Short mmCIF file of C-alpha atoms and ligand atoms in Angstrom, two decimals:
data_model
loop_
_atom_site.label_atom_id
_atom_site.label_comp_id
_atom_site.label_asym_id
_atom_site.label_seq_id
_atom_site.Cartn_x
_atom_site.Cartn_y
_atom_site.Cartn_z
CA MET C 1 49.81 -10.77 51.36
CA VAL C 2 51.29 -8.12 53.85
CA GLU C 3 48.22 -5.49 53.27
CA ALA C 4 49.40 -1.97 52.11
CA SER C 5 47.90 0.67 54.40
CA SER C 6 46.37 3.82 53.08
CA LYS C 7 48.13 6.06 55.54
CA ARG C 8 51.93 7.22 54.80
CA ASP C 9 54.79 4.82 55.66
CA ILE C 10 56.03 6.63 58.50
CA ARG C 11 59.92 5.55 57.65
CA LYS C 12 59.79 7.38 54.64
CA LEU C 13 59.90 10.62 56.60
CA LYS C 14 63.53 11.54 56.92
CA LEU C 15 64.26 12.96 60.93
CA ASP C 16 63.60 16.67 60.30
CA GLU C 17 60.21 15.94 58.76
CA LEU C 18 59.40 13.67 62.05
CA LYS C 19 60.59 16.58 64.41
CA GLU C 20 58.43 18.74 62.36
CA PHE C 21 55.49 16.84 62.11
CA PHE C 22 55.85 16.48 66.33
CA ALA C 23 56.00 20.48 66.48
CA GLN C 24 52.95 20.37 64.69
CA GLN C 25 51.31 18.36 67.02
CA GLY C 26 52.35 20.74 69.87
CA GLU C 27 55.16 17.82 70.73
CA LYS C 28 58.88 18.07 72.22
CA SER C 29 60.96 17.61 69.46
CA PHE C 30 63.09 14.69 71.30
CA ARG C 31 60.08 13.03 70.66
CA ALA C 32 60.79 12.74 67.08
CA GLN C 33 64.14 11.62 67.59
CA GLN C 34 63.22 8.69 70.25
CA VAL C 35 60.51 7.34 67.17
CA TYR C 36 63.04 7.76 64.61
CA GLU C 37 65.51 5.15 67.07
CA TRP C 38 62.85 2.71 67.31
CA LEU C 39 61.73 3.24 63.85
CA TRP C 40 65.48 2.39 62.74
CA ASN C 41 67.97 1.09 65.54
CA LYS C 42 65.30 -1.13 67.38
CA SER C 43 63.34 -2.22 64.14
CA ALA C 44 60.13 -1.71 65.32
CA LYS C 45 57.45 -3.01 63.98
CA SER C 46 54.65 -1.84 65.88
CA PHE C 47 53.81 1.62 67.28
CA ASP C 48 53.03 -0.66 70.86
CA GLN C 49 56.73 -1.56 70.97
CA MET C 50 57.51 2.06 71.36
CA THR C 51 57.36 1.87 75.35
CA ASN C 52 58.29 5.23 76.52
CA LEU C 53 56.06 6.62 74.63
CA SER C 54 52.51 7.61 76.32
CA ILE C 55 49.60 5.30 75.25
CA SER C 56 48.09 8.18 73.65
CA LEU C 57 51.39 9.16 71.58
CA ARG C 58 51.25 5.81 70.24
CA ASP C 59 47.74 6.22 69.22
CA MET C 60 47.89 9.88 68.16
CA LEU C 61 51.00 8.03 65.62
CA LYS C 62 48.59 5.29 65.00
CA GLU C 63 46.12 7.20 63.39
CA ASN C 64 48.37 8.92 61.40
CA PHE C 65 51.09 6.74 60.22
CA THR C 66 51.57 3.06 59.37
CA ILE C 67 54.87 1.07 59.76
CA ASN C 68 55.07 -1.40 56.36
CA HIS C 69 58.14 -3.73 56.83
CA ILE C 70 59.37 -6.59 54.45
CA LYS C 71 58.25 -10.29 56.00
CA VAL C 72 60.63 -13.07 55.42
CA ASP C 73 57.72 -16.11 54.55
CA HIS C 74 60.03 -18.56 53.22
CA MET C 75 63.30 -19.72 55.09
CA GLN C 76 65.72 -22.44 52.86
CA ARG C 77 68.94 -23.67 54.94
CA SER C 78 71.56 -25.73 52.49
CA ALA C 79 74.08 -27.97 53.25
CA ASP C 80 76.76 -25.06 53.63
CA GLY C 81 74.87 -23.47 56.34
CA THR C 82 73.58 -21.29 53.47
CA ILE C 83 70.08 -19.75 53.84
CA LYS C 84 67.91 -18.51 51.28
CA ASN C 85 65.65 -16.13 52.68
CA ALA C 86 62.31 -15.67 50.39
CA VAL C 87 61.09 -11.78 51.51
CA THR C 88 57.75 -10.14 50.60
CA LEU C 89 57.15 -6.56 50.20
CA TYR C 90 54.45 -4.70 51.42
CA ASP C 91 52.62 -4.73 48.04
CA GLY C 92 52.70 -8.81 47.84
CA MET C 93 56.01 -9.15 45.43
CA VAL C 94 59.31 -11.39 46.28
CA VAL C 95 62.37 -10.95 45.97
CA GLU C 96 65.12 -12.55 47.88
CA SER C 97 67.98 -12.59 49.97
CA VAL C 98 70.87 -14.80 51.15
CA LEU C 99 73.03 -15.55 54.68
CA ILE C 100 76.64 -16.45 53.51
CA PRO C 101 78.23 -17.77 57.00
CA THR C 102 81.93 -18.50 56.01
CA GLU C 103 84.53 -19.23 59.18
CA LYS C 104 85.86 -15.74 59.80
CA ARG C 105 82.30 -13.54 57.92
CA ILE C 106 78.51 -14.00 58.25
CA THR C 107 77.85 -11.85 54.59
CA ALA C 108 74.00 -10.86 53.71
CA CYS C 109 73.87 -10.83 50.54
CA VAL C 110 70.38 -8.26 49.54
CA SER C 111 68.20 -7.44 46.12
CA SER C 112 68.57 -3.83 45.22
CA GLN C 113 65.34 -4.64 42.94
CA VAL C 114 61.97 -6.86 41.78
CA GLY C 115 63.50 -8.79 38.81
CA CYS C 116 65.95 -6.71 37.02
CA SER C 117 65.87 -5.32 33.75
CA LEU C 118 69.58 -6.12 32.63
CA ALA C 119 69.25 -9.31 30.70
CA CYS C 120 72.60 -11.34 31.36
CA LYS C 121 72.15 -14.05 29.29
CA PHE C 122 73.41 -16.02 32.11
CA CYS C 123 71.91 -14.77 35.40
CA ALA C 124 68.94 -16.48 36.31
CA THR C 125 67.01 -13.17 37.66
CA ALA C 126 67.08 -11.85 34.06
CA ARG C 127 64.41 -14.28 33.31
CA LEU C 128 62.22 -12.24 35.61
CA LYS C 129 61.41 -8.68 34.27
CA ARG C 130 61.87 -5.83 36.41
CA GLN C 131 58.84 -4.63 38.33
CA ARG C 132 60.36 -1.92 40.71
CA ASN C 133 62.85 -0.83 42.74
CA LEU C 134 62.95 -1.41 46.39
CA SER C 135 63.05 1.71 48.70
CA PRO C 136 65.61 2.16 51.43
CA ASP C 137 63.63 0.54 54.40
CA GLU C 138 63.26 -2.49 52.07
CA ILE C 139 66.44 -2.88 51.29
CA TYR C 140 67.64 -1.98 55.39
CA ASP C 141 65.32 -4.80 56.36
CA GLN C 142 66.71 -7.54 54.66
CA VAL C 143 69.85 -6.42 56.41
CA VAL C 144 67.95 -6.13 59.88
CA ALA C 145 66.47 -10.48 58.82
CA ILE C 146 69.90 -11.69 58.32
CA ARG C 147 71.35 -9.68 60.69
CA ASP C 148 68.91 -11.21 63.50
CA GLN C 149 69.24 -14.79 61.09
CA ALA C 150 73.39 -14.13 62.25
CA GLU C 151 72.53 -14.21 66.02
CA LEU C 152 69.67 -16.21 66.33
CA PHE C 153 71.59 -19.76 63.82
CA PHE C 154 75.02 -18.70 64.56
CA GLY C 155 75.35 -16.83 67.51
CA ARG C 156 77.75 -14.09 65.52
CA PRO C 157 77.17 -10.67 63.90
CA LEU C 158 76.92 -9.99 60.76
CA THR C 159 80.27 -8.57 59.04
CA ASN C 160 79.65 -7.92 55.78
CA ILE C 161 77.27 -6.43 52.95
CA VAL C 162 77.24 -7.18 49.35
CA PHE C 163 74.84 -5.63 46.44
CA MET C 164 74.84 -9.38 44.63
CA GLY C 165 71.23 -10.39 45.13
CA MET C 166 68.61 -9.55 42.60
CA GLY C 167 68.71 -6.12 40.42
CA GLU C 168 71.34 -3.51 39.40
CA PRO C 169 71.89 -1.34 42.33
CA LEU C 170 73.48 1.49 40.55
CA LEU C 171 69.54 1.89 38.12
CA ASN C 172 68.19 2.16 41.53
CA TYR C 173 70.74 4.22 43.20
CA ALA C 174 69.10 6.87 44.96
CA ASN C 175 67.36 4.44 47.21
CA VAL C 176 70.85 2.03 47.53
CA VAL C 177 71.96 5.25 49.00
CA SER C 178 69.61 6.42 50.97
CA ALA C 179 69.72 2.60 52.69
CA ILE C 180 73.61 2.14 52.97
CA GLU C 181 73.09 5.59 54.90
CA LYS C 182 70.91 4.50 57.35
CA ILE C 183 73.26 1.15 57.73
CA THR C 184 76.58 2.57 58.55
CA ASP C 185 74.06 5.30 60.90
CA GLN C 186 74.90 5.26 64.47
CA LYS C 187 71.26 5.57 64.88
CA GLY C 188 71.29 2.52 62.49
CA LEU C 189 73.03 -0.53 62.51
CA ASN C 190 76.42 1.00 62.98
CA MET C 191 78.61 -0.48 60.34
CA ALA C 192 81.18 -0.07 58.57
CA SER C 193 80.75 1.58 54.98
CA LYS C 194 84.60 -0.61 53.78
CA ARG C 195 82.26 -3.80 54.18
CA ILE C 196 79.77 -3.58 52.38
CA THR C 197 80.26 -3.53 48.88
CA VAL C 198 77.97 -2.58 45.79
CA SER C 199 78.40 -5.50 42.64
CA THR C 200 77.28 -3.50 39.53
CA VAL C 201 76.86 -4.36 35.84
CA GLY C 202 79.51 -1.48 35.50
CA ILE C 203 77.16 1.88 34.30
CA ALA C 204 80.09 4.13 33.27
CA LYS C 205 77.81 7.26 34.14
CA MET C 206 76.47 6.11 37.52
CA ILE C 207 80.60 5.24 38.56
CA VAL C 208 81.18 8.16 37.80
CA LYS C 209 78.25 9.67 39.57
CA MET C 210 79.82 7.73 42.88
CA ALA C 211 83.17 9.50 42.67
CA ASP C 212 81.68 12.06 42.23
CA ASP C 213 79.39 11.85 45.81
CA ASP C 214 82.38 10.19 47.03
CA VAL C 215 80.62 7.18 48.34
CA LYS C 216 82.56 4.90 51.31
CA PHE C 217 81.90 1.59 50.15
CA ASN C 218 83.14 -0.76 47.45
CA LEU C 219 83.09 -0.98 44.08
CA ALA C 220 83.19 -4.90 42.18
CA VAL C 221 82.13 -4.61 38.78
CA SER C 222 81.02 -8.30 36.91
CA LEU C 223 83.40 -8.11 33.95
CA HIS C 224 82.75 -11.71 32.51
CA ALA C 225 84.80 -10.68 29.26
CA ALA C 226 87.37 -7.52 28.37
CA LEU C 227 86.89 -7.91 24.75
CA ASP C 228 83.72 -5.65 24.04
CA LYS C 229 82.60 -8.18 20.90
CA THR C 230 82.08 -11.85 24.00
CA ARG C 231 80.81 -8.77 26.34
CA SER C 232 78.37 -7.59 24.45
CA ALA C 233 77.10 -11.35 22.76
CA ILE C 234 76.65 -12.60 26.72
CA MET C 235 75.83 -8.78 28.48
CA PRO C 236 73.58 -6.54 26.32
CA ILE C 237 74.32 -3.51 28.71
CA ASN C 238 78.15 -3.22 26.89
CA GLU C 239 76.26 -2.25 23.66
CA THR C 240 75.71 1.35 24.51
CA ASN C 241 77.86 1.02 28.05
CA PRO C 242 81.44 -0.81 26.09
CA LEU C 243 84.58 -0.99 27.77
CA HIS C 244 85.92 1.53 27.16
CA ASP C 245 84.19 4.03 28.71
CA LEU C 246 83.71 1.17 31.70
CA GLY C 247 87.86 1.95 31.89
CA LYS C 248 87.25 5.99 31.65
CA ALA C 249 84.92 5.49 34.53
CA LEU C 250 87.12 3.25 36.75
CA GLN C 251 89.46 5.41 36.27
CA TYR C 252 87.66 8.35 37.87
CA TRP C 253 86.33 6.43 40.34
CA TYR C 254 90.11 6.08 41.66
CA GLN C 255 91.61 9.44 41.16
CA LYS C 256 88.53 9.46 43.61
CA THR C 257 88.16 7.67 45.71
CA LYS C 258 91.24 5.58 45.59
CA LYS C 259 89.82 2.93 46.07
CA LYS C 260 90.72 -0.73 44.56
CA VAL C 261 88.39 -2.66 42.48
CA THR C 262 87.08 -5.64 42.10
CA TYR C 263 86.50 -7.80 39.01
CA GLU C 264 83.94 -10.59 39.08
CA TYR C 265 84.45 -12.88 36.75
CA VAL C 266 83.06 -16.38 35.57
CA VAL C 267 85.53 -18.07 32.77
CA TRP C 268 82.77 -20.11 30.76
CA LYS C 269 83.59 -23.23 28.11
CA GLY C 270 83.88 -22.29 24.11
CA ILE C 271 83.25 -18.44 25.73
CA ASN C 272 86.51 -16.25 27.66
CA ASP C 273 88.38 -19.45 28.21
CA THR C 274 91.25 -18.62 25.76
CA GLU C 275 95.25 -16.72 27.13
CA GLU C 276 93.25 -14.25 24.08
CA HIS C 277 90.69 -13.78 26.62
CA ALA C 278 93.01 -13.85 29.46
CA THR C 279 95.21 -11.37 28.41
CA ALA C 280 92.47 -9.08 27.48
CA LEU C 281 91.49 -9.18 31.64
CA LEU C 282 94.68 -8.69 32.51
CA LYS C 283 95.13 -5.67 29.86
CA PHE C 284 91.71 -4.29 31.60
CA CYS C 285 93.07 -5.00 35.06
CA LYS C 286 95.94 -2.39 34.94
CA ILE C 287 94.09 0.57 34.03
CA VAL C 288 93.21 0.91 38.37
CA PRO C 289 94.16 -1.31 40.86
CA SER C 290 92.12 -4.17 40.72
CA LYS C 291 91.64 -7.63 41.80
CA VAL C 292 89.71 -10.72 40.35
CA ASN C 293 87.96 -13.16 41.99
CA LEU C 294 87.25 -15.69 39.45
CA ILE C 295 83.76 -16.67 40.27
CA GLU C 296 82.35 -20.54 39.87
CA TYR C 297 79.37 -20.95 37.29
CA ASN C 298 76.00 -21.77 38.67
CA PRO C 299 74.28 -23.29 35.85
CA ILE C 300 70.65 -22.03 35.30
CA ASP C 301 69.22 -25.14 33.56
CA ASP C 302 69.90 -25.40 29.48
CA GLY C 303 72.93 -25.71 29.46
CA GLU C 304 74.13 -23.20 27.11
CA PHE C 305 76.67 -21.64 29.49
CA GLN C 306 79.33 -24.38 31.26
CA GLN C 307 81.80 -23.87 33.60
CA ALA C 308 84.96 -23.72 31.81
CA PRO C 309 87.39 -27.01 33.62
CA GLU C 310 90.20 -26.42 35.93
CA ALA C 311 92.80 -25.86 33.44
CA ALA C 312 91.36 -22.36 31.98
CA LEU C 313 91.40 -21.27 35.32
CA ASN C 314 94.54 -22.04 36.21
CA MET C 315 95.32 -20.64 33.08
CA TYR C 316 93.92 -16.84 33.69
CA MET C 317 95.10 -17.50 37.67
CA ASP C 318 98.93 -18.01 36.26
CA MET C 319 99.02 -14.77 33.90
CA LEU C 320 97.14 -12.94 36.69
CA GLU C 321 99.22 -13.59 39.72
CA ARG C 322 102.65 -13.51 37.34
CA ASN C 323 101.77 -9.73 36.61
CA GLY C 324 100.52 -8.75 39.95
CA ILE C 325 96.70 -8.50 40.21
CA THR C 326 95.55 -11.06 43.24
CA THR C 327 93.45 -13.35 42.12
CA ARG C 328 91.04 -15.32 43.91
CA ILE C 329 88.95 -18.67 42.81
CA ARG C 330 85.24 -18.35 44.38
CA LYS C 331 83.70 -21.70 45.15
CA SER C 332 80.04 -21.20 45.52
CA ARG C 333 77.72 -21.45 48.17
CA GLY C 334 74.34 -22.38 48.72
CA LYS C 335 73.73 -23.79 45.03
CA ASP C 336 71.61 -27.24 46.71
CA ILE C 337 68.76 -24.51 47.62
CA ASP C 338 69.54 -22.30 44.70
CA ALA C 339 70.90 -19.46 46.21
CA ALA C 340 74.22 -18.93 44.62
CA CYS C 341 75.31 -16.02 42.29
CA GLY C 342 73.15 -15.73 39.85
CA GLN C 343 70.03 -18.29 41.04
CA LEU C 344 67.89 -15.86 42.50
CA ALA C 345 64.84 -16.14 40.26
CA ASN C 346 61.65 -16.88 43.28
CA LYS C 347 61.46 -20.67 42.52
CA THR C 348 59.96 -21.20 46.23
N1 SAH H 401 73.46 -6.55 39.00
C1 SAH H 401 74.21 -6.66 40.11
C2 SAH H 401 74.23 -7.80 41.06
C3 SAH H 401 74.13 -9.24 41.01
S1 SAH H 401 73.74 -10.19 40.38
C4 SAH H 401 75.99 -7.05 39.38
O1 SAH H 401 75.81 -7.47 37.55
O2 SAH H 401 76.62 -7.09 39.86
C5 SAH H 401 75.78 -10.71 40.93
C6 SAH H 401 76.71 -11.21 40.39
O3 SAH H 401 76.81 -13.33 39.73
C7 SAH H 401 76.86 -10.62 39.23
O4 SAH H 401 79.00 -11.10 39.36
C8 SAH H 401 76.59 -11.43 38.42
O5 SAH H 401 77.56 -11.65 36.95
C9 SAH H 401 76.73 -12.54 38.60
N2 SAH H 401 76.37 -14.32 38.12
C10 SAH H 401 74.74 -14.28 37.66
N3 SAH H 401 74.43 -15.17 37.28
C11 SAH H 401 75.05 -15.52 37.05
C12 SAH H 401 76.02 -17.32 37.17
N4 SAH H 401 74.58 -18.46 36.97
N5 SAH H 401 76.36 -18.12 37.69
C13 SAH H 401 77.74 -17.32 38.49
N6 SAH H 401 77.70 -16.44 39.18
C14 SAH H 401 76.61 -15.11 38.60
#
């Protein structure tokens, strides 16, 4: 367990606040800039690492602040190269994040909440009650840890980030956006926004807010069914947030951002494996320019949900592609270590 300190976490301060603090101490403002770079760009975990500051200045900072930091204390590697990290937060809570290597990319899949409140029937994380939101620095640190693992184990840079770990990013919107600001900032990790994807269960009013905020990252929606009855049965959020509202929000999103939407979709035996469902998906895909990822189901024990046979996937594929919707079948990675989509449940 990491000790929580009673001192203020210095990373909660914005650059301006840090400058103000330094001014109050009679220090030059460029010192604040230096400290900020140590904290974000160089991911310093202690004040003693800040070697371009005098010892007395470092001591002054130690007296006033602490640097809360995540700890990766359990790492599992899959036969396919995928790495799953169990990440301990400063208060001892645990989330998971995953490094997914492919030929061309290294993707970090990060968590945004401890547990999840959404109760999707097919997802392991749903069985962990939502405990709390992650702070911007806890999200940022997961990315830094995976960036370092990418260099260490693969000798390659991190190329992409997906918010597809534990939690619903749009229910922790402000912190997710603030983390992305640091991740894309030149003084942070300097990564391109277009390489970042936020995946959501599809909360209409938050999608409208994202459009109004003119965010530059990509949007993926976990659709899984384009008929309300089915979607409500497997994703309770759909009851208060039906497909009609979702479609309207996506129209607004596209109008403002001109960004294509990606739909994530699992085809399950006996649930959504008929032509009626595929036709409904095609119709939904015509609302805004979009593409579809048919993702492989990762069983989470009791067998209520089962991956549909290949014929059903091909039926979807044919129907969508014939109508000009780009569709990909996404094989799961990291299944052997429970690191695949929907399997994150702190088993370790
Ligand atoms: N709350 C967000 C992000 C977390 S889930 C969201 O809903 O998008 C990341 C993706 O994994 C989602 O598309 C989700 O629907 C999918 N998923 C959940 N459980 C799964 C499972 N058992 N097998 C395959 N995908 C699953």
